[in-house]
Coordinates of C-alpha atoms and ligand atoms in Angstrom, one line a residue:
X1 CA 158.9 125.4 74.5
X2 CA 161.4 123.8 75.6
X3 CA 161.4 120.8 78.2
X4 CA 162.4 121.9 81.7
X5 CA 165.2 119.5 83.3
X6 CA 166.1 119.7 86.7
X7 CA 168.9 117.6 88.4
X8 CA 170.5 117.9 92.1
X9 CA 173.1 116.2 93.9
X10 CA 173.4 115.8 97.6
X11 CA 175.0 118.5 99.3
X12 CA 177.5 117.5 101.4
X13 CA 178.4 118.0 104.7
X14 CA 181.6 121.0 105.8
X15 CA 183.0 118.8 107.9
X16 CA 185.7 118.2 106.0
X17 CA 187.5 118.1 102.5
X18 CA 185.7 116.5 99.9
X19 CA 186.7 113.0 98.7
X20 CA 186.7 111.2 96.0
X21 CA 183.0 110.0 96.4
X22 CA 181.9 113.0 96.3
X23 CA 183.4 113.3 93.0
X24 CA 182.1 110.5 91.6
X25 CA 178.3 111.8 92.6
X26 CA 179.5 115.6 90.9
X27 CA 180.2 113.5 88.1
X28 CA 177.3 110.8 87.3
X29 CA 174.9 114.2 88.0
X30 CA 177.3 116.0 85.1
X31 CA 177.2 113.2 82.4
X32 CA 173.2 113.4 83.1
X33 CA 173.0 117.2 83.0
X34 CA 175.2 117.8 80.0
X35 CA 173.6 114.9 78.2
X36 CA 170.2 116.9 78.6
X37 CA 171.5 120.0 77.8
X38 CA 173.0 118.3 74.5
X39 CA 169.3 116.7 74.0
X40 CA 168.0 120.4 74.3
X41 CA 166.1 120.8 77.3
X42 CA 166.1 123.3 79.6
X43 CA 168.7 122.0 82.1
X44 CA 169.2 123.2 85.5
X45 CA 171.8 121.7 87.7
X46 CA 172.5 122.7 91.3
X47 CA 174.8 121.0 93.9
X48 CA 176.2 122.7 97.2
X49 CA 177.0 122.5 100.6
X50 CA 175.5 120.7 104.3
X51 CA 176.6 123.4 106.9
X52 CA 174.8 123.1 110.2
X53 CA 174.4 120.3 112.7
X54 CA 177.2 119.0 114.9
X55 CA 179.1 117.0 112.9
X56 CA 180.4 120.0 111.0
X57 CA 180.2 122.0 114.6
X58 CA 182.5 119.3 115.8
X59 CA 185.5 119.5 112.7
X60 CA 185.3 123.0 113.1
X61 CA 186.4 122.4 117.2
X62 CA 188.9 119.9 116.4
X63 CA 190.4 121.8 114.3
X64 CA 190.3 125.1 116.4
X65 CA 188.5 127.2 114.3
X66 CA 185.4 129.2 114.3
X67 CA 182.5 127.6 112.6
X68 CA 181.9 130.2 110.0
X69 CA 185.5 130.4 109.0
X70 CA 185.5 126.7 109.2
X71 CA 182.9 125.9 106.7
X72 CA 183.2 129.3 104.5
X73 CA 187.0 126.8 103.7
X74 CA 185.5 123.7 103.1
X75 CA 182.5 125.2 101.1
X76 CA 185.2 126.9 99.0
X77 CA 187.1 123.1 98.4
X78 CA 183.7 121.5 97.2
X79 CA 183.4 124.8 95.1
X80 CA 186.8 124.1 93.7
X81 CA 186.3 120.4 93.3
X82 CA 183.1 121.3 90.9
X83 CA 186.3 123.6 89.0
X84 CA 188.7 120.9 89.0
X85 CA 186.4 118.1 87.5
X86 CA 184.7 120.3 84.9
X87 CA 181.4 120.1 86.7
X88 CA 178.7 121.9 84.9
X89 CA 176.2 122.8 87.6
X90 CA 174.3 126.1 87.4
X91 CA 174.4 126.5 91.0
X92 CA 175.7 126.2 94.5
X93 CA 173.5 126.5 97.5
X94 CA 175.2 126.2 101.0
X95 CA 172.8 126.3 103.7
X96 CA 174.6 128.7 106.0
X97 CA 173.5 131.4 103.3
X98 CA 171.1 133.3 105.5
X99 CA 169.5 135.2 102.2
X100 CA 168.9 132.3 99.8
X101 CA 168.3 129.3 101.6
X102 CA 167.0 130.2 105.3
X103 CA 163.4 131.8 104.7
X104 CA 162.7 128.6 102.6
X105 CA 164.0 126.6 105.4
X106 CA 161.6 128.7 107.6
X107 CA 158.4 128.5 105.2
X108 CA 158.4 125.4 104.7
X109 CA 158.5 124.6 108.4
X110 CA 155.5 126.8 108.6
X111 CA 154.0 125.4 106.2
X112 CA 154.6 122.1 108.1
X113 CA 152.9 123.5 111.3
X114 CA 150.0 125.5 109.4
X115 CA 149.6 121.3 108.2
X116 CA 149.3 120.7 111.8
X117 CA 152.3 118.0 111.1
X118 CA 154.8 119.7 113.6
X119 CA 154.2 118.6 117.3
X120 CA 156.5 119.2 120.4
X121 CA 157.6 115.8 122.7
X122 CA 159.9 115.0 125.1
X123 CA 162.2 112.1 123.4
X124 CA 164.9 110.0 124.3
X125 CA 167.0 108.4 122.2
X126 CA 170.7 107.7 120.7
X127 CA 172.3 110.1 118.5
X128 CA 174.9 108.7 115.8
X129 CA 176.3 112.7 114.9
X130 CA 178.1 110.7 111.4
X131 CA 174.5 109.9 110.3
X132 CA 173.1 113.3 112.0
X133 CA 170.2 110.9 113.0
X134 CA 168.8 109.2 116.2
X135 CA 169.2 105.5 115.5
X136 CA 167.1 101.9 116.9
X137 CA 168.9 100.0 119.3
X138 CA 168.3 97.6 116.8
X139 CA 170.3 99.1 113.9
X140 CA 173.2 99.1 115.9
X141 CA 176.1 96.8 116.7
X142 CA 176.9 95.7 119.9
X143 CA 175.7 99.2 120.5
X144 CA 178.0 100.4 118.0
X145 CA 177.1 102.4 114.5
X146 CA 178.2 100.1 112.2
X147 CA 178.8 102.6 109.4
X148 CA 181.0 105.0 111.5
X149 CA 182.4 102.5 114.3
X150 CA 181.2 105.1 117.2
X151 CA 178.9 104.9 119.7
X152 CA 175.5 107.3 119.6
X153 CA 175.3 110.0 122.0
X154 CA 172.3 109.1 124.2
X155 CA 169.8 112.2 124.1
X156 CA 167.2 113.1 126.2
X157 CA 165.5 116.6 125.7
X158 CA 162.5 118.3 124.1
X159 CA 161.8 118.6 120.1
X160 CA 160.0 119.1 117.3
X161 CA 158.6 116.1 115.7
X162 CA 157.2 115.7 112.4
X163 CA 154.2 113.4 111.6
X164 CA 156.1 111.0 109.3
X165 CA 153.7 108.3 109.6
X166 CA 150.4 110.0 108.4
X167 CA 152.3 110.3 104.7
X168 CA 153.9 107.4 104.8
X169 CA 151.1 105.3 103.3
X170 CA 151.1 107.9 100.1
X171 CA 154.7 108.5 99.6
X172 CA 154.6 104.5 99.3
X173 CA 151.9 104.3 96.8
X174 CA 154.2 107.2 95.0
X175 CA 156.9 104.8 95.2
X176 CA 154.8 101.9 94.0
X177 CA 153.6 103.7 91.2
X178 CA 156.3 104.8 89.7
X179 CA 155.1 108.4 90.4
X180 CA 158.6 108.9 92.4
X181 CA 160.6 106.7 90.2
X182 CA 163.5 104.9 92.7
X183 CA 166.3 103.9 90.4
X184 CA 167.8 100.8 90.9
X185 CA 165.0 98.6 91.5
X186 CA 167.1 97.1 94.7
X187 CA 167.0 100.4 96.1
X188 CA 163.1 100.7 95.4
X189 CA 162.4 97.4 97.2
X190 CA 164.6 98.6 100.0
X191 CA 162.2 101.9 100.9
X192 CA 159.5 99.9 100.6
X193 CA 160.7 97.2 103.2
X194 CA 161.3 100.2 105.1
X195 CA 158.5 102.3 105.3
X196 CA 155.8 100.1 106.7
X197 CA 157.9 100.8 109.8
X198 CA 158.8 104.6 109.5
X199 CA 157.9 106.7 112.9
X200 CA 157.5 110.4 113.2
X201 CA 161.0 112.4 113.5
X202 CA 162.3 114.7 115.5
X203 CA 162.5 117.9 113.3
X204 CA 164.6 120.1 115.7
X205 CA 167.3 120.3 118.6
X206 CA 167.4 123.0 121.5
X207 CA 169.4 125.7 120.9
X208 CA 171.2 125.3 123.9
X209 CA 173.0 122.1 123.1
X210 CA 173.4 123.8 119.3
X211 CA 173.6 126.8 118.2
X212 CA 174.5 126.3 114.7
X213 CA 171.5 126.2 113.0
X214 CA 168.5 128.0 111.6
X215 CA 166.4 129.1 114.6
X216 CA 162.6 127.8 114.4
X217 CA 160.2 130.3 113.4
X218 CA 158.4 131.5 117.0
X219 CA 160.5 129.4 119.2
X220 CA 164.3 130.9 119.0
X221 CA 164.8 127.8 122.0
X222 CA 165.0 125.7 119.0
X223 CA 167.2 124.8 115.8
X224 CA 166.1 123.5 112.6
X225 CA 167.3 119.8 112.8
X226 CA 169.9 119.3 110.1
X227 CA 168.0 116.9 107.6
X228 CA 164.8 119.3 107.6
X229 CA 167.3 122.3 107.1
X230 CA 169.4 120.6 104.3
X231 CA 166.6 118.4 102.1
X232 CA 165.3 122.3 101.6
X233 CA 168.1 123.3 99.5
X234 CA 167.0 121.5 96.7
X235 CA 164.1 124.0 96.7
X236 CA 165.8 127.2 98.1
X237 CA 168.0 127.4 95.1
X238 CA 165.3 128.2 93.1
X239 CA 163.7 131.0 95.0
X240 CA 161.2 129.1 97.2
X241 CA 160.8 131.3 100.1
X242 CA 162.0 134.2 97.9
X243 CA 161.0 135.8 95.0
X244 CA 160.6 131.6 93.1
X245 CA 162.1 132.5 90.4
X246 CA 163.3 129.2 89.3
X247 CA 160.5 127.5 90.9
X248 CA 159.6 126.4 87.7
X249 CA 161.8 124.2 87.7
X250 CA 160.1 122.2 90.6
X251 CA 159.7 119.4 90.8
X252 CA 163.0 118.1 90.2
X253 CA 163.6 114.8 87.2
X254 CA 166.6 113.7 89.3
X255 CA 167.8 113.6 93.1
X256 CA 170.9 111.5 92.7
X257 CA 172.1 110.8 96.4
X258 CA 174.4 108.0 97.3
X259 CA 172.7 104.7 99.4
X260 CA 173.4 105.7 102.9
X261 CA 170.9 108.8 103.0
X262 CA 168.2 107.5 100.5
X263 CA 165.7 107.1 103.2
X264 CA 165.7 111.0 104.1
X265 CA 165.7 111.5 100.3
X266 CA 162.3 108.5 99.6
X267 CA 160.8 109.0 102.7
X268 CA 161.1 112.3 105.0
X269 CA 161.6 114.6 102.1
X270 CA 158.5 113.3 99.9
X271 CA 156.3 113.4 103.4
X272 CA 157.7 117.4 103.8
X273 CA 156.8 118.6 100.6
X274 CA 153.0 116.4 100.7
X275 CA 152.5 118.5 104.0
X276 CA 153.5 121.8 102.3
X277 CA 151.7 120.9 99.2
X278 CA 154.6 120.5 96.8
X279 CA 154.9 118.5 93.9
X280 CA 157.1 115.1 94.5
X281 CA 160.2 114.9 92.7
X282 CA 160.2 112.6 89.5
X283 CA 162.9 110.0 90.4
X284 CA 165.5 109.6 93.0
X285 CA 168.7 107.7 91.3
X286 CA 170.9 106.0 93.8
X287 CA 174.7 105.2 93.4
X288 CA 176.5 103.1 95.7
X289 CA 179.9 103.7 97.5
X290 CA 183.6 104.1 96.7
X291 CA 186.0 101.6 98.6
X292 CA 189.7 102.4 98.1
X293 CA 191.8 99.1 97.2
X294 CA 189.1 97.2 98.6
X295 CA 188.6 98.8 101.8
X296 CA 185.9 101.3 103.2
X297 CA 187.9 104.8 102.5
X298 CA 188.3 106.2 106.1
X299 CA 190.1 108.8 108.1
X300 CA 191.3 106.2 110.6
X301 CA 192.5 103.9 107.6
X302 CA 194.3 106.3 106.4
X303 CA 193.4 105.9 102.8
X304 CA 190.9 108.8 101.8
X305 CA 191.7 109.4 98.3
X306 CA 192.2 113.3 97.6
X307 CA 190.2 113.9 94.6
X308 CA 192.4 116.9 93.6
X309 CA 196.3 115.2 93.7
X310 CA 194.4 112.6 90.9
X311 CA 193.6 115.2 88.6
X312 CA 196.8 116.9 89.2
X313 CA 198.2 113.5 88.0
X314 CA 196.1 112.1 85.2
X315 CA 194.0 114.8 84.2
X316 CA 190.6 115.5 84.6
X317 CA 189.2 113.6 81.8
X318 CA 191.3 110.5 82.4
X319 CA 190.2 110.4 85.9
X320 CA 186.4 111.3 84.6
X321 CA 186.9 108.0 82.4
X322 CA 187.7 105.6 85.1
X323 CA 185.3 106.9 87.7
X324 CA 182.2 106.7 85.4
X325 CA 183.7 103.4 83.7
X326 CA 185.0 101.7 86.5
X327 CA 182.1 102.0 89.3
X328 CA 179.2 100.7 87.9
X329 CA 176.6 103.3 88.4
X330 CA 174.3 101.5 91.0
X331 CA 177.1 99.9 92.6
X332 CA 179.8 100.0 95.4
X333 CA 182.7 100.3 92.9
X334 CA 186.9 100.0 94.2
X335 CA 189.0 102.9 93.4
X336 CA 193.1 101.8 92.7
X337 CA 194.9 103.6 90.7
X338 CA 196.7 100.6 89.2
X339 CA 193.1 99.7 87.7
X340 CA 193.3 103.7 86.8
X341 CA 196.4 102.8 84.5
X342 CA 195.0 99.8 83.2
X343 CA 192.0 101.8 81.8
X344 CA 194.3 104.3 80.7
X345 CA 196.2 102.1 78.9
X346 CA 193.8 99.9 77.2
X347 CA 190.9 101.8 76.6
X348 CA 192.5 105.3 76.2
X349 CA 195.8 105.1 74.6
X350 CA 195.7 102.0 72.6
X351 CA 191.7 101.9 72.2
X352 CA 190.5 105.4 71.4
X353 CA 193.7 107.4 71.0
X354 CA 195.0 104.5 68.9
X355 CA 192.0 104.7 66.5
X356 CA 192.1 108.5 66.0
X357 CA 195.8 108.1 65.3
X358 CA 195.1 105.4 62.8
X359 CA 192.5 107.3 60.6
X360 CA 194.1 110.7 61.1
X361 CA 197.4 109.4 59.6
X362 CA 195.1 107.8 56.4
X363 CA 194.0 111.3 55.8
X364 CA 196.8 113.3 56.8
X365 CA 199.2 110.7 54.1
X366 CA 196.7 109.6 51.5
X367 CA 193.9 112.3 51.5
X368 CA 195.9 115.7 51.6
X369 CA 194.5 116.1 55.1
X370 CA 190.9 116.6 53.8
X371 CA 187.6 114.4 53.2
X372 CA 184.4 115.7 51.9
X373 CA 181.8 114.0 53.7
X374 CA 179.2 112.1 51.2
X375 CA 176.0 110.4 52.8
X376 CA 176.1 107.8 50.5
X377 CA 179.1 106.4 50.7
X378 CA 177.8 105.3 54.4
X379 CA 177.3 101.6 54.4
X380 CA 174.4 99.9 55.6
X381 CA 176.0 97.9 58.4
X382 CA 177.9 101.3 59.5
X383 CA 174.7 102.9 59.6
X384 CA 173.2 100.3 61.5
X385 CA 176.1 100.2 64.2
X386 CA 175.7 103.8 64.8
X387 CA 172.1 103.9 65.2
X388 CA 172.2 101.1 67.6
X389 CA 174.7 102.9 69.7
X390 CA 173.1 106.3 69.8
X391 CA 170.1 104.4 71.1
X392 CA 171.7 102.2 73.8
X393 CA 173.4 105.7 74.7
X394 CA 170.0 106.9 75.3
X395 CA 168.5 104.2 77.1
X396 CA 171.5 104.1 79.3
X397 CA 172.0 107.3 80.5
X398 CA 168.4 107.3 80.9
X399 CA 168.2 104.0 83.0
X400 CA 171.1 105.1 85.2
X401 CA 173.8 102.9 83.9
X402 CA 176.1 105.1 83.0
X403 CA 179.3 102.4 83.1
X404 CA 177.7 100.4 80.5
X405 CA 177.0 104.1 77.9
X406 CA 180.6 104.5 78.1
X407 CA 181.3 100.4 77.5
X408 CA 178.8 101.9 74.4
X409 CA 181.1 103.8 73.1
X410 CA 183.9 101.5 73.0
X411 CA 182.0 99.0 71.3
X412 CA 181.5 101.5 68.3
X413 CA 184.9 101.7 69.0
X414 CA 186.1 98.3 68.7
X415 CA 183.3 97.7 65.7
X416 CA 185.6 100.5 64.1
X417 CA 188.8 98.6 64.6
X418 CA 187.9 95.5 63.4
X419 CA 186.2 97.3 60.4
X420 CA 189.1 98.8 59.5
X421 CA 191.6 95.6 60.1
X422 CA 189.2 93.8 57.8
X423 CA 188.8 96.3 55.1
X424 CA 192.5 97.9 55.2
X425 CA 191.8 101.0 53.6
X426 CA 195.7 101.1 53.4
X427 CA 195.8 98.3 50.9
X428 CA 192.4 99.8 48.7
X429 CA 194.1 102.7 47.8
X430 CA 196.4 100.6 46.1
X431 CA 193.7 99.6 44.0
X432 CA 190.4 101.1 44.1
X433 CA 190.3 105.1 45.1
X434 CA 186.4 104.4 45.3
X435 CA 186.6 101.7 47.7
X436 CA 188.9 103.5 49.7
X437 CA 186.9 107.1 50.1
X438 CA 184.3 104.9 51.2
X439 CA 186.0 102.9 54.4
X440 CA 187.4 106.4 55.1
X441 CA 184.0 108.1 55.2
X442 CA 182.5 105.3 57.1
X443 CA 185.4 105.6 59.8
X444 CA 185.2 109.5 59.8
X445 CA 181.4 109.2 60.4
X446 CA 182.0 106.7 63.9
X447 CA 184.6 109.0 64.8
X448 CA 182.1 111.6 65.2
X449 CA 179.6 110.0 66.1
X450 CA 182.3 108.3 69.4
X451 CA 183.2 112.1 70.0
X452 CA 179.1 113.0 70.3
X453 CA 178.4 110.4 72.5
X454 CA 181.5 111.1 74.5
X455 CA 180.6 114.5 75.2
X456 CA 178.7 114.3 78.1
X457 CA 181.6 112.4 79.9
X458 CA 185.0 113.4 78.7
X459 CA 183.9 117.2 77.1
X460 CA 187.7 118.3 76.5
X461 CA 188.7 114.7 74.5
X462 CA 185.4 115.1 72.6
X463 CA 186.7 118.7 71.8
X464 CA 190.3 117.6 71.3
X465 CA 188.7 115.0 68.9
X466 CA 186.1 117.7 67.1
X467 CA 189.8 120.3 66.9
X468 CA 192.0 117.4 65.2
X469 CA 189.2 116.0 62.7
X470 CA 187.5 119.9 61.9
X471 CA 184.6 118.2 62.7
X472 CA 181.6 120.0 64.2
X473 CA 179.7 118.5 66.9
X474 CA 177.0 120.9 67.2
X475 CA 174.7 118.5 65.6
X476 CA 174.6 114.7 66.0
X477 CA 174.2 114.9 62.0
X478 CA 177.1 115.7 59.5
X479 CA 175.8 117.8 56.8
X480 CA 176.4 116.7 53.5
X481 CA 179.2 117.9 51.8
X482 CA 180.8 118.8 54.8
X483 CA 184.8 119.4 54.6
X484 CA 186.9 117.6 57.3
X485 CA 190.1 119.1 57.7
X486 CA 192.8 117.4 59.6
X487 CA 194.8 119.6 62.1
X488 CA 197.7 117.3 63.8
X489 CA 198.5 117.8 67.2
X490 CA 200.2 115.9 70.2
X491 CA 198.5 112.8 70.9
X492 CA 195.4 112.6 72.7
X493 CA 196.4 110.0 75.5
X494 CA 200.0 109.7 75.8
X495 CA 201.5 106.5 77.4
X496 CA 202.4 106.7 81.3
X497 CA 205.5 107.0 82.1
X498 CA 206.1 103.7 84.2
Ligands
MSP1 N1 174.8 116.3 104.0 C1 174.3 115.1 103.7 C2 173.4 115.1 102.5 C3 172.3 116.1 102.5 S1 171.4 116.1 101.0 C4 170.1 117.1 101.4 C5 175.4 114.1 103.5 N2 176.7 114.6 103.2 S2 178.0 113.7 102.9 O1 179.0 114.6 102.7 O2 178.1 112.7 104.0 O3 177.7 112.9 101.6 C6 177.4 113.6 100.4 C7 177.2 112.6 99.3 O4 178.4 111.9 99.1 C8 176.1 111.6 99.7 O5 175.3 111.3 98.6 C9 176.9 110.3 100.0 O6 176.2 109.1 99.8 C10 178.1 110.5 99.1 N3 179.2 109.7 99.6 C11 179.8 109.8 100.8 N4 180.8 108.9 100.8 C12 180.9 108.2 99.6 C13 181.7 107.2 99.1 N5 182.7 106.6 99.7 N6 181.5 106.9 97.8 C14 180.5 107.5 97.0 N7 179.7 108.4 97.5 C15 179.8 108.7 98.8 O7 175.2 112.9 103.5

């Protein structure tokens, strides 16, 4: 049997074309799904799209267009971005999908109201539409959002609200625990400095003020508030509400959300699923946020970096490589693309590509283009390096620090330059064919061993790499005996042009 993995990202809002955060989420949850798949579980990885609520009701005004044609467009971008960036998901809900993800969306608000957790008030309070949330005077700025610089709408009408607080005590001993595993620790300590504190939430919105929704099962006067619509995706995709056919799957290993909406995602979501008797998901990792040359990306700023024009530029694994280098994984990370050439240059071209070129040229000039691969010519301290780099690999991309797996690799990679600088297999073959075969087997066995670990996060240069050594990276082991067989091509990382 194999071990089930399942891994979601947030689905993000239609109100308008993805960015480059959003790729960087697409990505981290790729490097962790292909990594299991490569491990052999059973991987399952969905992403999708946030349809309803009014901030996606309000794009769709602004920019004169009905709301179905509005998001159907922007669904059809994020679908694209998964294209562009090589994302390997199995699946893409969007929650204005009527047959797959609204009778979950409606059975689980039963279920909430067969708990007795659903309750009907009359409520005031202010309304930030960017956060889709009613906020605390006291979380605001001289009455100000201070994430999106407007001013909450100030609400007074009749919802549903959800009993929040009778959970909250165990969704924090879950948290405490370790049973729902919040990755980074910071994050951890934040929920649980929050939670103490949590009040019920309002779970709906009349229909009359929003029509854009899923309708409230036995009262069509009321729409599913956003959050209690969208946190069900991550269980409508496989079937719940349906025929459950992935439902296996449940509960998920990984929800990796970015920092703003971890609350919803440690808090409401855990106290939905308690109330409709579902399993808690294993562990919520939580990235941090992209700034752009230092500054908070923004519409107003003018500096929203379009995620598609990069990879039209660089190509997708170049721009893969920086993102998952550059921003530390935890972390609020700067995007430039002047850092983007610095990477490109050093580690790329005259790191990795330099090394290939190196030891394909040896083979290709001294070797006829072909070494038989013999176990014991690997030395001890080679050996050594590798192991300890397939297990820091693990460890990392387990832990969430998937910056520092790739600063890994390019240790192994470095280790293999200075090996070779000290042992010049160039100078051996002048006088001991032994000695050389053996710095050349050594060097062939890091090379795939960099293009296995590389696999999860730049798939086409570990190919590239597999193509020009006639390696096989199937398996993390090379089989004895095993014929490499050079085929020259272009180089893997050509210099910019300036
Ligand atoms: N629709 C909600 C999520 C519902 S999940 C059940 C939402 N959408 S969003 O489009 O605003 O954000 C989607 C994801 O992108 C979130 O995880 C968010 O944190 C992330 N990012 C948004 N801006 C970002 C950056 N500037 N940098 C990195 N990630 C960012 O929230």
């Amino acid at each position: 049997m194999k071990n089930k993995f399942y891994i979601t990202t947030a689905i993000a809002y239609t109100n308008g074309p993805p960015h480059i955060g959003h790729a960087l989420e697409f990505l981290q949850a790729d490097v962790i799904a292909r990594y299991h798949r490569i491990m052999g579980d059973d991987t399952y990885f969905l992403t999708g799209t946030d349809e309803h609520g009014s901030t996606v009701v309000k794009a769709a005004e602004k920019n004169n267009k009905d709301v179905k044609i509005f998001v159907d467009e922007m669904a059809e971008k994020f679908k694209e971005l998964t294209k562009a960036y090589n994302i390997s998901n199995d699946a893409f809900i969007r929650t204005s999908d009527q047959i797959r993800h609204w009778p979950a969306a409606q059975k689980i608000w039963q279920a909430l109201a067969g708990a007795g957790d659903l309750y009907k008030k009359n409520y005031e309070g202010l309304y930030c539409v960017g956060h889709e949330a009613f906020m605390k005077k006291s979380d605001l700025v001289d009455g100000i959002c201070p994430l999106h610089k407007t001013e909450p709408e100030k609400i007074k009408e009749e919802n549903w609200f959800f009993k929040l607080t009778k959970y909250k005590k165990e969704v924090k001993k879950k948290i405490e625990s370790g049973e729902m595993k919040i990755v980074p620790e910071t994050r951890k300590q934040e929920i649980l400095n929050l939670i103490d504190d949590a009040e019920d939430v309002s779970f709906s919105r009349p229909s009359k003020d929003l029509k854009w929704g899923i309708p409230v099962p036995n009262d069509p006067e009321q729409i599913i508030y956003v959050w209690s619509d969208a946190l069900v995706n991550y269980i409508s995709a496989l079937g719940y509400g349906g025929n459950e056919e992935k439902m296996d799957y449940w509960p998920a290993d990984v929800h990796l959300v970015g920092k703003d909406i971890l609350r919803f995602h440690a808090m409401i979501w855990p106290a939905m699923l308690l109330s409709a008797g579902l399993p808690l998901p294993k562990a919520i990792y939580v990235h941090g946020f992209i700034t752009v040359d230092g500054e908070k990306m923004s519409k107003t700023i003018g500096n929203v970096v379009d995620p598609f024009r990069i990879i039209e530029k660089y190509g997708v694994d170049i721009v893969r490589y920086f993102l998952l280098r550059e921003i530390s994984s935890t972390e609020d990370g700067d995007f430039s693309e002047k850092k983007l050439e610095e990477r490109y240059n050093g580690d790329l071209a005259n790191g990795l590509g330099n090394l290939v070129q190196r030891i394909l040229t040896l083979i290709d000039d001294k070797m006829d283009g072909e070494l038989i691969y013999k176990e014991e010519l690997i030395s001890k301290e080679v050996k050594a390096k590798i192991e300890e780099k397939i297990l820091a690999h693990k460890n990392h991309i387990e832990n969430f620090t998937l910056h520092e797996a790739l600063g890994n690799v390019w240790e192994l990679i470095s280790f293999a330059d200075k090996y070779m600088d000290d042992r010049k297999p160039w100078a051996a073959i002048k006088h001991d064919e032994k000695e050389f075969l053996e710095i050349m087997t050594n060097l062939v066995a890091i090379i795939h061993n960099v293009a296995w670990l590389l696999q999860p996060f730049m798939p086409e240069t570990a190919e590239k790499i597999e193509k020009i050594f006639g390696d096989d990276l199937s398996s993390k082991e090379i089989q004895e005996n095993y014929k490499f067989i050079i085929k020259k091509g272009g180089v893997l990382f050509p210099r910019l042009n300036a």
